[in-house]
Every structure is written in C-alpha cells, then in structure tokens.
Short mmCIF file of C-alpha atoms in Angstrom, two decimals:
data_model
loop_
_atom_site.label_atom_id
_atom_site.label_comp_id
_atom_site.label_asym_id
_atom_site.label_seq_id
_atom_site.Cartn_x
_atom_site.Cartn_y
_atom_site.Cartn_z
CA MET A 29 6.75 -9.35 -0.91
CA SER A 30 6.43 -13.05 -0.11
CA LEU A 31 9.56 -14.95 0.79
CA ARG A 32 10.20 -18.65 0.68
CA PRO A 33 10.47 -19.94 4.26
CA ALA A 34 13.82 -21.38 5.21
CA CYS A 35 12.25 -24.69 6.13
CA ASP A 36 11.32 -25.31 2.48
CA ARG A 37 14.93 -26.15 1.81
CA ILE A 38 15.09 -28.99 4.37
CA PRO A 39 12.56 -31.83 4.66
CA LEU A 40 11.48 -31.64 8.27
CA ARG A 41 8.50 -32.82 10.24
CA PRO A 42 5.91 -30.20 11.29
CA ALA A 43 6.62 -28.19 14.42
CA GLY A 44 3.39 -29.48 15.93
CA PRO A 45 2.05 -28.73 19.43
CA LYS A 46 4.91 -26.43 20.41
CA VAL A 47 3.87 -23.82 17.85
CA ASP A 48 0.21 -24.17 18.86
CA LEU A 49 1.12 -23.55 22.49
CA LEU A 50 3.25 -20.51 21.61
CA GLN A 51 0.38 -19.05 19.58
CA VAL A 52 -2.12 -19.66 22.38
CA LEU A 53 0.04 -17.64 24.79
CA GLY A 54 -1.06 -14.46 23.03
CA PRO A 55 0.58 -11.01 23.04
CA ALA A 56 0.91 -10.97 26.84
CA ARG A 57 3.40 -13.86 26.74
CA THR A 58 6.61 -13.49 28.74
CA VAL A 59 10.11 -14.84 28.22
CA GLU A 60 9.46 -17.38 30.96
CA ASP A 61 6.25 -18.53 29.21
CA ILE A 62 8.22 -19.25 26.05
CA ARG A 63 10.93 -21.04 28.03
CA GLN A 64 8.37 -23.30 29.72
CA VAL A 65 6.76 -24.22 26.39
CA LEU A 66 10.10 -25.23 24.91
CA GLY A 67 11.45 -26.99 27.99
CA ASP A 68 14.84 -28.59 28.47
CA THR A 69 13.75 -31.72 26.61
CA GLU A 70 13.12 -29.82 23.38
CA LEU A 71 16.43 -27.98 23.60
CA GLY A 72 18.14 -31.31 24.24
CA ARG A 73 16.64 -32.72 21.04
CA TRP A 74 17.83 -29.64 19.14
CA ARG A 75 21.36 -30.04 20.47
CA LYS A 76 21.45 -33.49 18.88
CA ASN A 77 19.77 -32.31 15.66
CA PRO A 78 19.70 -28.48 15.19
CA LYS A 79 17.64 -28.89 12.01
CA LEU A 80 14.60 -29.68 14.15
CA ALA A 81 14.57 -26.08 15.38
CA THR A 82 14.22 -24.81 11.81
CA SER A 83 10.73 -26.31 11.56
CA LEU A 84 9.54 -24.47 14.67
CA LEU A 85 11.13 -21.17 13.62
CA SER A 86 9.63 -21.40 10.13
CA SER A 87 6.19 -22.04 11.60
CA LEU A 88 6.64 -18.98 13.79
CA ALA A 89 7.61 -17.04 10.66
CA LYS A 90 4.37 -18.05 8.94
CA SER A 91 2.47 -16.76 11.99
CA ALA A 92 4.54 -13.51 12.02
CA LEU A 93 5.60 -14.18 15.63
CA ALA A 94 8.88 -12.30 15.30
CA ASP A 95 9.46 -11.66 18.99
CA VAL A 96 8.92 -15.33 19.83
CA ALA A 97 11.26 -16.44 17.03
CA SER A 98 13.93 -14.06 18.31
CA GLN A 99 13.53 -15.36 21.85
CA VAL A 100 13.75 -18.97 20.63
CA LEU A 101 17.06 -18.09 18.95
CA SER A 102 18.26 -16.64 22.24
CA PHE A 103 17.35 -19.84 24.10
CA MET A 104 19.16 -21.87 21.45
CA ARG A 105 22.35 -19.86 21.94
CA THR A 106 22.26 -20.08 25.75
CA GLY A 107 21.31 -23.77 25.51
CA ASN A 108 24.39 -24.58 23.42
CA VAL A 109 22.39 -25.42 20.31
CA ASP A 110 24.29 -24.83 17.08
CA VAL A 111 22.61 -21.87 15.35
CA ASP A 112 23.07 -21.57 11.59
CA SER A 113 21.88 -19.36 8.73
CA PHE A 114 18.69 -21.43 8.31
CA HIS A 115 17.59 -20.56 11.84
CA PHE A 116 18.37 -16.87 11.42
CA SER A 117 16.68 -16.76 8.01
CA ALA A 118 13.47 -18.16 9.46
CA ALA A 119 13.53 -15.66 12.35
CA ILE A 120 14.21 -12.74 10.00
CA SER A 121 11.34 -13.94 7.79
CA ALA A 122 9.12 -13.75 10.87
CA CYS A 123 10.24 -10.13 11.25
CA ALA A 124 9.44 -9.48 7.59
CA ARG A 125 5.91 -10.79 7.98
CA GLY A 126 5.41 -8.88 11.21
CA GLY A 127 7.00 -5.61 10.05
CA GLN A 128 9.66 -5.73 12.77
CA TRP A 129 12.47 -4.08 10.78
CA GLN A 130 14.57 -3.09 13.80
CA LEU A 131 14.52 -6.63 15.16
CA ALA A 132 15.39 -7.99 11.71
CA LEU A 133 18.46 -5.78 11.43
CA SER A 134 19.43 -6.72 14.98
CA LEU A 135 19.34 -10.39 13.96
CA VAL A 136 21.51 -9.65 10.92
CA GLU A 137 23.99 -7.96 13.24
CA GLN A 138 23.90 -10.96 15.60
CA MET A 139 24.73 -13.24 12.67
CA SER A 140 27.87 -11.22 12.03
CA LEU A 141 28.89 -11.25 15.70
CA MET A 142 28.37 -15.01 15.91
CA ARG A 143 30.20 -15.48 12.62
CA VAL A 144 27.19 -17.17 11.10
CA ALA A 145 27.45 -16.64 7.36
CA ALA A 146 24.38 -14.79 6.13
CA ASP A 147 22.82 -16.29 3.02
CA ALA A 148 20.66 -14.78 0.29
CA VAL A 149 17.45 -15.84 2.05
CA SER A 150 18.27 -14.02 5.28
CA CYS A 151 19.39 -10.90 3.40
CA ASN A 152 16.29 -10.94 1.20
CA ALA A 153 14.12 -11.20 4.30
CA ALA A 154 15.97 -8.26 5.87
CA ILE A 155 15.51 -6.14 2.73
CA SER A 156 11.84 -7.07 2.63
CA VAL A 157 11.22 -6.02 6.23
CA CYS A 158 12.98 -2.68 5.56
CA GLU A 159 10.78 -2.26 2.48
CA LYS A 160 7.60 -2.87 4.47
CA GLY A 161 8.73 -0.30 7.03
CA GLY A 162 9.56 2.28 4.36
CA HIS A 163 13.26 2.34 5.29
CA TRP A 164 14.70 2.55 1.79
CA ALA A 165 18.21 3.56 2.91
CA LEU A 166 18.47 0.51 5.18
CA ALA A 167 17.18 -1.74 2.39
CA LEU A 168 19.82 -0.36 0.06
CA GLY A 169 22.43 -0.88 2.77
CA VAL A 170 21.57 -4.57 3.08
CA LEU A 171 21.62 -4.91 -0.72
CA HIS A 172 25.11 -3.39 -0.76
CA LEU A 173 26.14 -5.65 2.13
CA MET A 174 25.17 -8.72 0.13
CA SER A 175 27.50 -8.07 -2.80
CA GLN A 176 30.30 -5.99 -1.34
CA VAL A 177 30.80 -7.53 2.12
CA LEU A 178 29.22 -10.97 2.15
CA CYS A 179 30.10 -11.71 -1.50
CA LEU A 180 26.59 -13.03 -2.08
CA THR A 181 24.89 -12.92 -5.45
CA GLN A 182 22.03 -10.44 -5.45
CA THR A 183 18.81 -12.02 -6.64
CA GLY A 184 15.69 -10.75 -8.34
CA VAL A 185 13.93 -10.94 -4.98
CA SER A 186 16.62 -8.72 -3.44
CA CYS A 187 16.37 -6.06 -6.13
CA ASN A 188 12.57 -6.12 -6.30
CA ALA A 189 12.33 -5.55 -2.55
CA ALA A 190 14.87 -2.71 -2.76
CA ILE A 191 12.97 -1.10 -5.66
CA SER A 192 9.74 -1.35 -3.66
CA ALA A 193 11.49 0.20 -0.65
CA ALA A 194 12.68 3.08 -2.85
CA GLN A 195 9.12 3.50 -4.15
CA LYS A 196 7.65 3.72 -0.65
CA GLY A 197 10.35 6.21 0.31
CA GLY A 198 9.60 8.46 -2.67
CA GLN A 199 13.02 7.75 -4.19
CA TRP A 200 12.01 7.29 -7.82
CA PRO A 201 15.51 7.95 -9.27
CA LEU A 202 16.87 5.16 -7.08
CA ALA A 203 14.05 2.82 -8.11
CA LEU A 204 14.81 3.44 -11.79
CA HIS A 205 18.55 3.02 -11.22
CA LEU A 206 18.04 -0.35 -9.56
CA LEU A 207 15.68 -1.51 -12.31
CA ARG A 208 18.03 -0.46 -15.10
CA HIS A 209 21.05 -1.95 -13.31
CA MET A 210 19.55 -5.44 -13.03
CA PRO A 211 20.64 -6.65 -16.52
CA ALA A 212 24.24 -5.70 -15.64
CA MET A 213 23.94 -8.09 -12.69
CA ARG A 214 22.61 -10.76 -15.07
CA LEU A 215 19.19 -10.52 -13.47
CA ALA A 216 15.99 -10.48 -15.47
CA ALA A 217 13.77 -7.64 -14.31
CA ASP A 218 10.27 -9.09 -13.93
CA GLU A 219 6.83 -7.53 -13.61
CA ILE A 220 7.24 -7.11 -9.83
CA GLY A 221 10.25 -4.81 -10.19
CA HIS A 222 8.72 -2.93 -13.11
CA ASN A 223 5.45 -2.41 -11.23
CA ALA A 224 7.30 -1.07 -8.19
CA ALA A 225 9.23 1.34 -10.44
CA ILE A 226 6.00 2.52 -12.12
CA SER A 227 4.46 3.10 -8.69
CA ALA A 228 7.57 5.04 -7.63
CA CYS A 229 7.17 7.32 -10.65
CA SER A 230 3.43 7.63 -9.98
CA THR A 231 3.95 8.65 -6.36
CA SER A 232 6.43 11.33 -7.44
CA GLY A 233 4.34 12.66 -10.33
CA GLN A 234 6.71 11.33 -13.02
CA TRP A 235 3.94 10.12 -15.31
CA ARG A 236 5.97 10.15 -18.52
CA LEU A 237 8.57 7.85 -16.98
CA ALA A 238 5.80 5.63 -15.62
CA VAL A 239 4.34 5.23 -19.10
CA SER A 240 7.75 4.55 -20.66
CA ILE A 241 8.32 1.71 -18.16
CA LEU A 242 4.87 0.34 -19.00
CA TRP A 243 5.73 0.27 -22.72
CA ARG A 244 9.02 -1.45 -21.94
CA MET A 245 7.14 -4.23 -20.15
CA PHE A 246 5.77 -5.48 -23.48
CA ASP A 247 9.26 -6.87 -24.08
CA LEU A 248 8.87 -9.11 -21.03
CA GLU A 249 7.65 -12.65 -21.42
CA THR A 250 4.59 -11.97 -19.27
CA GLY A 251 3.98 -8.35 -20.30
CA PRO A 252 2.24 -5.72 -18.15
CA ASP A 253 -0.48 -6.84 -15.75
CA THR A 254 -3.33 -5.17 -13.90
CA VAL A 255 -0.99 -3.61 -11.35
CA SER A 256 1.17 -2.18 -14.14
CA TYR A 257 -1.72 -0.48 -15.92
CA SER A 258 -3.37 0.73 -12.72
CA ALA A 259 -0.14 2.30 -11.45
CA ALA A 260 0.47 3.95 -14.83
CA ILE A 261 -3.08 5.35 -15.00
CA SER A 262 -2.69 6.66 -11.45
CA ALA A 263 0.51 8.42 -12.54
CA ILE A 264 -1.22 9.89 -15.58
CA GLU A 265 -4.11 11.09 -13.41
CA LYS A 266 -1.65 13.13 -11.37
CA GLY A 267 -0.25 14.55 -14.62
CA GLY A 268 -3.69 15.60 -15.87
CA ASN A 269 -3.59 13.71 -19.20
CA TRP A 270 -7.11 12.32 -19.38
CA ARG A 271 -6.80 11.24 -23.02
CA LEU A 272 -3.86 8.95 -22.26
CA ALA A 273 -5.63 7.61 -19.16
CA HIS A 274 -8.65 6.79 -21.33
CA SER A 275 -6.42 5.15 -23.94
CA LEU A 276 -4.69 2.89 -21.41
CA LEU A 277 -7.97 1.91 -19.78
CA THR A 278 -9.35 0.96 -23.21
CA GLN A 279 -6.22 -1.07 -23.98
CA MET A 280 -6.52 -3.25 -20.88
CA PRO A 281 -9.29 -5.59 -22.15
CA GLU A 282 -7.63 -5.68 -25.59
CA ALA A 283 -4.39 -6.81 -23.92
CA ARG A 284 -6.36 -9.39 -21.91
CA VAL A 285 -5.55 -7.56 -18.70
CA LEU A 286 -8.21 -7.44 -16.01
CA VAL A 287 -9.51 -3.95 -15.23
CA ASP A 288 -9.66 -3.30 -11.49
CA LYS A 289 -11.12 -0.70 -9.15
CA ILE A 290 -7.83 1.19 -8.83
CA ALA A 291 -7.60 1.71 -12.60
CA CYS A 292 -11.23 2.85 -12.79
CA SER A 293 -10.91 5.20 -9.83
CA ALA A 294 -7.76 6.81 -11.26
CA ALA A 295 -9.36 7.14 -14.70
CA ILE A 296 -12.53 8.74 -13.28
CA SER A 297 -10.39 11.20 -11.34
CA SER A 298 -8.40 11.94 -14.49
CA PHE A 299 -11.62 12.60 -16.42
CA SER A 300 -12.78 14.85 -13.61
CA LYS A 301 -9.61 16.94 -13.73
CA GLY A 302 -9.91 17.16 -17.49
CA GLY A 303 -13.50 18.37 -17.40
CA GLN A 304 -14.80 15.14 -18.96
CA TRP A 305 -17.81 14.58 -16.75
CA GLN A 306 -19.60 12.44 -19.35
CA LEU A 307 -16.70 9.97 -19.49
CA ALA A 308 -16.50 9.94 -15.70
CA LEU A 309 -20.18 9.02 -15.33
CA GLU A 310 -20.04 6.51 -18.17
CA LEU A 311 -17.15 4.64 -16.57
CA LEU A 312 -18.71 4.79 -13.10
CA HIS A 313 -21.94 3.23 -14.32
CA ASN A 314 -20.14 0.64 -16.48
CA MET A 315 -18.11 -0.69 -13.56
CA PRO A 316 -20.77 -3.20 -12.36
CA ALA A 317 -20.81 -4.73 -15.87
CA MET A 318 -17.08 -5.38 -15.38
CA SER A 319 -17.84 -7.05 -12.02
CA ILE A 320 -16.33 -4.07 -10.19
CA ARG A 321 -18.29 -2.46 -7.37
CA PRO A 322 -17.62 1.30 -7.25
CA ASP A 323 -16.48 2.57 -3.87
CA VAL A 324 -16.83 5.99 -2.28
CA ILE A 325 -13.57 7.15 -3.89
CA CYS A 326 -14.97 6.41 -7.36
CA TYR A 327 -18.22 8.22 -6.57
CA ASN A 328 -16.39 11.19 -5.10
CA ALA A 329 -14.31 11.58 -8.26
CA ALA A 330 -17.49 11.47 -10.36
CA ILE A 331 -19.26 14.02 -8.11
CA SER A 332 -16.21 16.25 -8.41
CA ALA A 333 -16.43 15.96 -12.21
CA CYS A 334 -20.07 17.06 -12.07
CA GLU A 335 -19.18 19.88 -9.69
CA LYS A 336 -16.54 21.24 -12.08
CA ALA A 337 -19.05 21.10 -14.93
CA GLY A 338 -21.79 22.78 -12.89
CA LYS A 339 -24.01 19.69 -13.09
CA TRP A 340 -25.50 20.11 -9.64
CA ASN A 341 -28.46 17.83 -10.30
CA LEU A 342 -26.21 14.93 -11.31
CA ALA A 343 -23.98 15.55 -8.30
CA LEU A 344 -26.98 15.16 -5.99
CA VAL A 345 -28.10 12.02 -7.81
CA LEU A 346 -24.64 10.51 -7.31
CA LEU A 347 -24.68 11.47 -3.64
CA GLN A 348 -27.93 9.56 -3.25
CA GLU A 349 -26.53 6.64 -5.26
CA ILE A 350 -23.75 6.25 -2.70
CA VAL A 351 -26.35 5.71 0.01
CA SER A 352 -28.45 3.43 -2.22
CA SER A 353 -25.34 1.32 -2.86
CA GLN A 354 -25.03 0.77 0.90
CA LEU A 355 -21.89 2.88 1.02
CA LYS A 356 -21.29 5.76 3.40
CA PRO A 357 -20.70 9.21 1.88
CA ASN A 358 -17.80 11.03 3.51
CA ARG A 359 -16.92 14.69 3.92
CA ILE A 360 -15.42 14.84 0.43
CA SER A 361 -18.71 13.57 -1.05
CA TYR A 362 -20.78 16.24 0.70
CA ASN A 363 -18.32 19.06 0.06
CA ALA A 364 -18.26 18.37 -3.68
CA ALA A 365 -22.07 18.22 -3.77
CA ILE A 366 -22.39 21.53 -1.86
CA SER A 367 -19.92 23.17 -4.22
CA ALA A 368 -21.82 21.81 -7.24
CA CYS A 369 -25.08 23.29 -5.92
CA GLY A 370 -23.34 26.60 -5.32
CA LYS A 371 -21.99 26.78 -8.86
CA GLY A 372 -25.45 26.00 -10.17
CA GLY A 373 -27.05 28.79 -8.14
CA GLN A 374 -28.91 26.30 -5.93
CA TRP A 375 -28.16 27.88 -2.58
CA THR A 376 -31.11 26.28 -0.77
CA LEU A 377 -30.01 22.83 -1.90
CA ALA A 378 -26.45 23.62 -0.84
CA LEU A 379 -27.71 24.47 2.65
CA GLY A 380 -29.81 21.32 2.67
CA VAL A 381 -26.77 19.17 1.99
CA LEU A 382 -24.81 21.05 4.67
CA ARG A 383 -27.58 20.49 7.24
CA ARG A 384 -27.75 16.80 6.38
CA MET A 385 -24.10 16.19 7.28
CA PRO A 386 -24.47 16.17 11.10
CA GLU A 387 -27.55 13.95 10.74
CA VAL A 388 -25.42 11.23 9.13
CA LYS A 389 -22.57 11.84 11.58
CA VAL A 390 -20.28 13.61 9.11
CA ALA A 391 -18.86 16.77 10.67
CA PRO A 392 -18.77 19.79 8.32
CA ASP A 393 -15.37 21.45 7.98
CA GLU A 394 -14.22 24.82 6.67
CA ILE A 395 -14.50 23.59 3.07
CA SER A 396 -18.14 22.60 3.63
CA CYS A 397 -19.06 25.94 5.19
CA ASN A 398 -17.07 28.04 2.72
CA ALA A 399 -18.78 26.26 -0.19
CA ALA A 400 -22.21 26.92 1.36
CA ILE A 401 -21.32 30.58 2.06
CA SER A 402 -20.13 30.96 -1.52
CA ALA A 403 -23.46 29.55 -2.75
CA CYS A 404 -25.37 32.09 -0.64
CA GLU A 405 -23.10 34.95 -1.75
CA LYS A 406 -23.67 34.16 -5.44
CA ALA A 407 -27.42 34.15 -4.87
CA GLY A 408 -27.32 37.43 -2.96
CA GLN A 409 -28.34 35.77 0.29
CA TRP A 410 -26.09 37.89 2.51
CA ARG A 411 -27.99 37.37 5.74
CA VAL A 412 -27.69 33.60 5.44
CA ALA A 413 -24.01 33.97 4.53
CA VAL A 414 -23.37 36.11 7.62
CA TYR A 415 -25.22 33.59 9.77
CA LEU A 416 -22.99 30.81 8.45
CA LEU A 417 -19.90 32.96 8.99
CA ARG A 418 -20.89 33.51 12.59
CA GLY A 419 -21.35 29.77 13.05
CA MET A 420 -17.93 29.12 11.57
CA CYS A 421 -16.32 31.57 13.95
CA GLU A 422 -18.02 29.88 16.89
CA ALA A 423 -16.77 26.51 15.64
CA ARG A 424 -13.34 28.07 15.03
CA LEU A 425 -13.26 27.00 11.39
CA ALA A 426 -11.05 28.82 8.89
CA VAL A 427 -12.92 31.26 6.66
CA SER A 428 -11.60 31.72 3.13
CA GLY A 429 -11.56 35.08 1.39
CA ILE A 430 -14.87 34.85 -0.42
#
C-alpha cells in the first residue's frame, strides 16, 4: 500500500547529493560511512532548521533505505537536532517500503520514549509495514494504539492496511469486521478495503462471502474493479462453482472491467475442476484476443481439464503449445500430461513424456512415476511397471498404492 511521504506536507528543497552519496555506499555501508557523508556541517544546518532533515529522510524512504534513515535519526538525536513526527514518519515510511517491520515498530517505540507525538502518517506507515510482513496482530495493535492511546482519528489508509494484514494472515473474520466497522468510524470503505476483504475470503475458502462483498461494491461510487472480480473468481474456483465463475468472467467486459490473467487462470482452473474441458480450452485460446498472454499456470489448468476428461491427445497438444509459446513446462505440466495418457490407455506416450522430463531439466517426482506406472498397469504392462517401481525405490520416491 503506497503512503504519502512526509515531505509532501512541507515545501522543501531536494535532498540532493547527500542522498546520492548514501545510495552509492551500497549494502556494505557502515555507521561511520553514513556519519562521514552527513558531516558536522549538515547536522549544524539541521540544528538551525530541522525541516531540512525531512527532505533527506523522505528521499531515503523513496529508496527504501530504512537502515540508513534510522541511523540518520540516531545522528540527529546525538547531534542535538530537534526530531519531530515528520522525521519519524519519513523513517517509518522507509521501513514500510523496505519491509523492515521490526525496525518500524522500534521507531514507534522511540517516538513514545522521546515524547514525540505520533501522527496518523507515522501510524499508517507502521501498519503498512506490519501488513507487508504478514504480522496482522501487530497491525491491529497499532490501529488500536491510534484511537485508544494516541487519540488519533483512524483513516481509510489505516483500516485498509489492517484489512490487508488480516487477509495475509488468513484472518478473514477480522478482515470482515474491520470492513463492516468502517462506517461506524465515519469512514467510507473504498475498493482497496473491499478487495482486501474479498482476497481474505478467497484465501480461506469463503467464496460465498467473497461474492457477497463483490455485489456490495456496486453501491460504491467506483464499483468493483479487475482486482475485485479476479479475487472473487479465485474464491469461487476454490469452492468448485464453475457456473458462477463463468458468469462473473462474462460480466467483466459488460461492466467495463478489464479481464486479466489472474481472472482467466482462476476461471480455467474452475472449469477444470467442474469437468468443463471445452470451456477451459475456449478461454485459454481466447486470451490472446483479449491481449492476455497465457502463462504456464493457465496451460497447466487446461491440461488438467483435458486429463480429467481423458482427452490425452489435447493434453499433449497443449504441452507442445507451452514450448511453442516460448514458455517452460514445469513438473505439473508433465505430470498432468502423463496422467492424461494413462487414462486414455496410451502407456507408451506416458513413458515418452516421462523420459522427456530429464532432457528438459525437469526432475520427475513420485507423482510423475506413479502416473506412468498406473498407465502401464492399466495396459497390462507389468514388466515395465515393475521396472519403474524399481527405479523409484532406487531414487527413494514414494510409491502410491496402485
């Protein structure tokens, strides 16, 4: 989640060469390196006008140089420069961009110890960095701190980041609670919060709730967007409702919402699970007309659909299409193709696909070998099956009860 840098609130001149020098130092920089770049002259200027330091810290935030920003704050304190919430907010924003959640919380704690009043920007940055690190409980703690301890007004940015943190932590009830509680705080829930809540429901398999949130978004001024539909279709895919997935995908162009690769991939997978191999192939081959290039995940879902339907010939065609599209088939691609050949009684083709895997530097696993053994067993090729079993034992792969 993007945050407005603290320097946007104060018209300051660019940080200039100091930032360039700090960036050039690279990851091997030391505390002494940073001290030499700043120098006593710079700290002297900041003592006269502390606002000048905000420009440097905000530039460091844009470059995600959290450790440097934190060290600059330390030099400011030891150099008797007045440190305020603007400085801390910029440093915490650097942590948010760099994913340094522990450092961000440490800075929040330092603000309290120094009796620097935290503002909404610094708290929002802290919540955001917790969200990026998947620490939903910490994000919720900062959100609570804002209203109950610091007496700050929670903003839409605060709640959206907390909802996203709950989503990444698999806490869908919490995500829904925060979303539903926003009107009581006189906050308008926007598409960002709704999308995070839909994703939370999708991750946890709550597809009905995901769809209900999607419908509710039509009451928003902007309405659902591509992310909303894609997350909802992904949730439906997990729930196995291919008809609803197809319906939502069809609605997207009608609602003037751009169809993306995520929506297509989820829909193809949904069709596969529902035994709708024709729909899966139709969508896969229509993707280029929508200016969407299918990836290996899309192809794998389509191959899986053919495998379930026993369409071994189509599965092999799709496997070749992956290569022709200058993509690299992975183990899932080959395993599904081997299984498709087995179900179609094409044991020699199944073995051919298995043999091809090492040639393209894809190591067969127990699923690959078990699928090939199953193909041989169905065709009565027991000697070949035993040979494969022996090879699996030598490779120490797990043999299923065939």
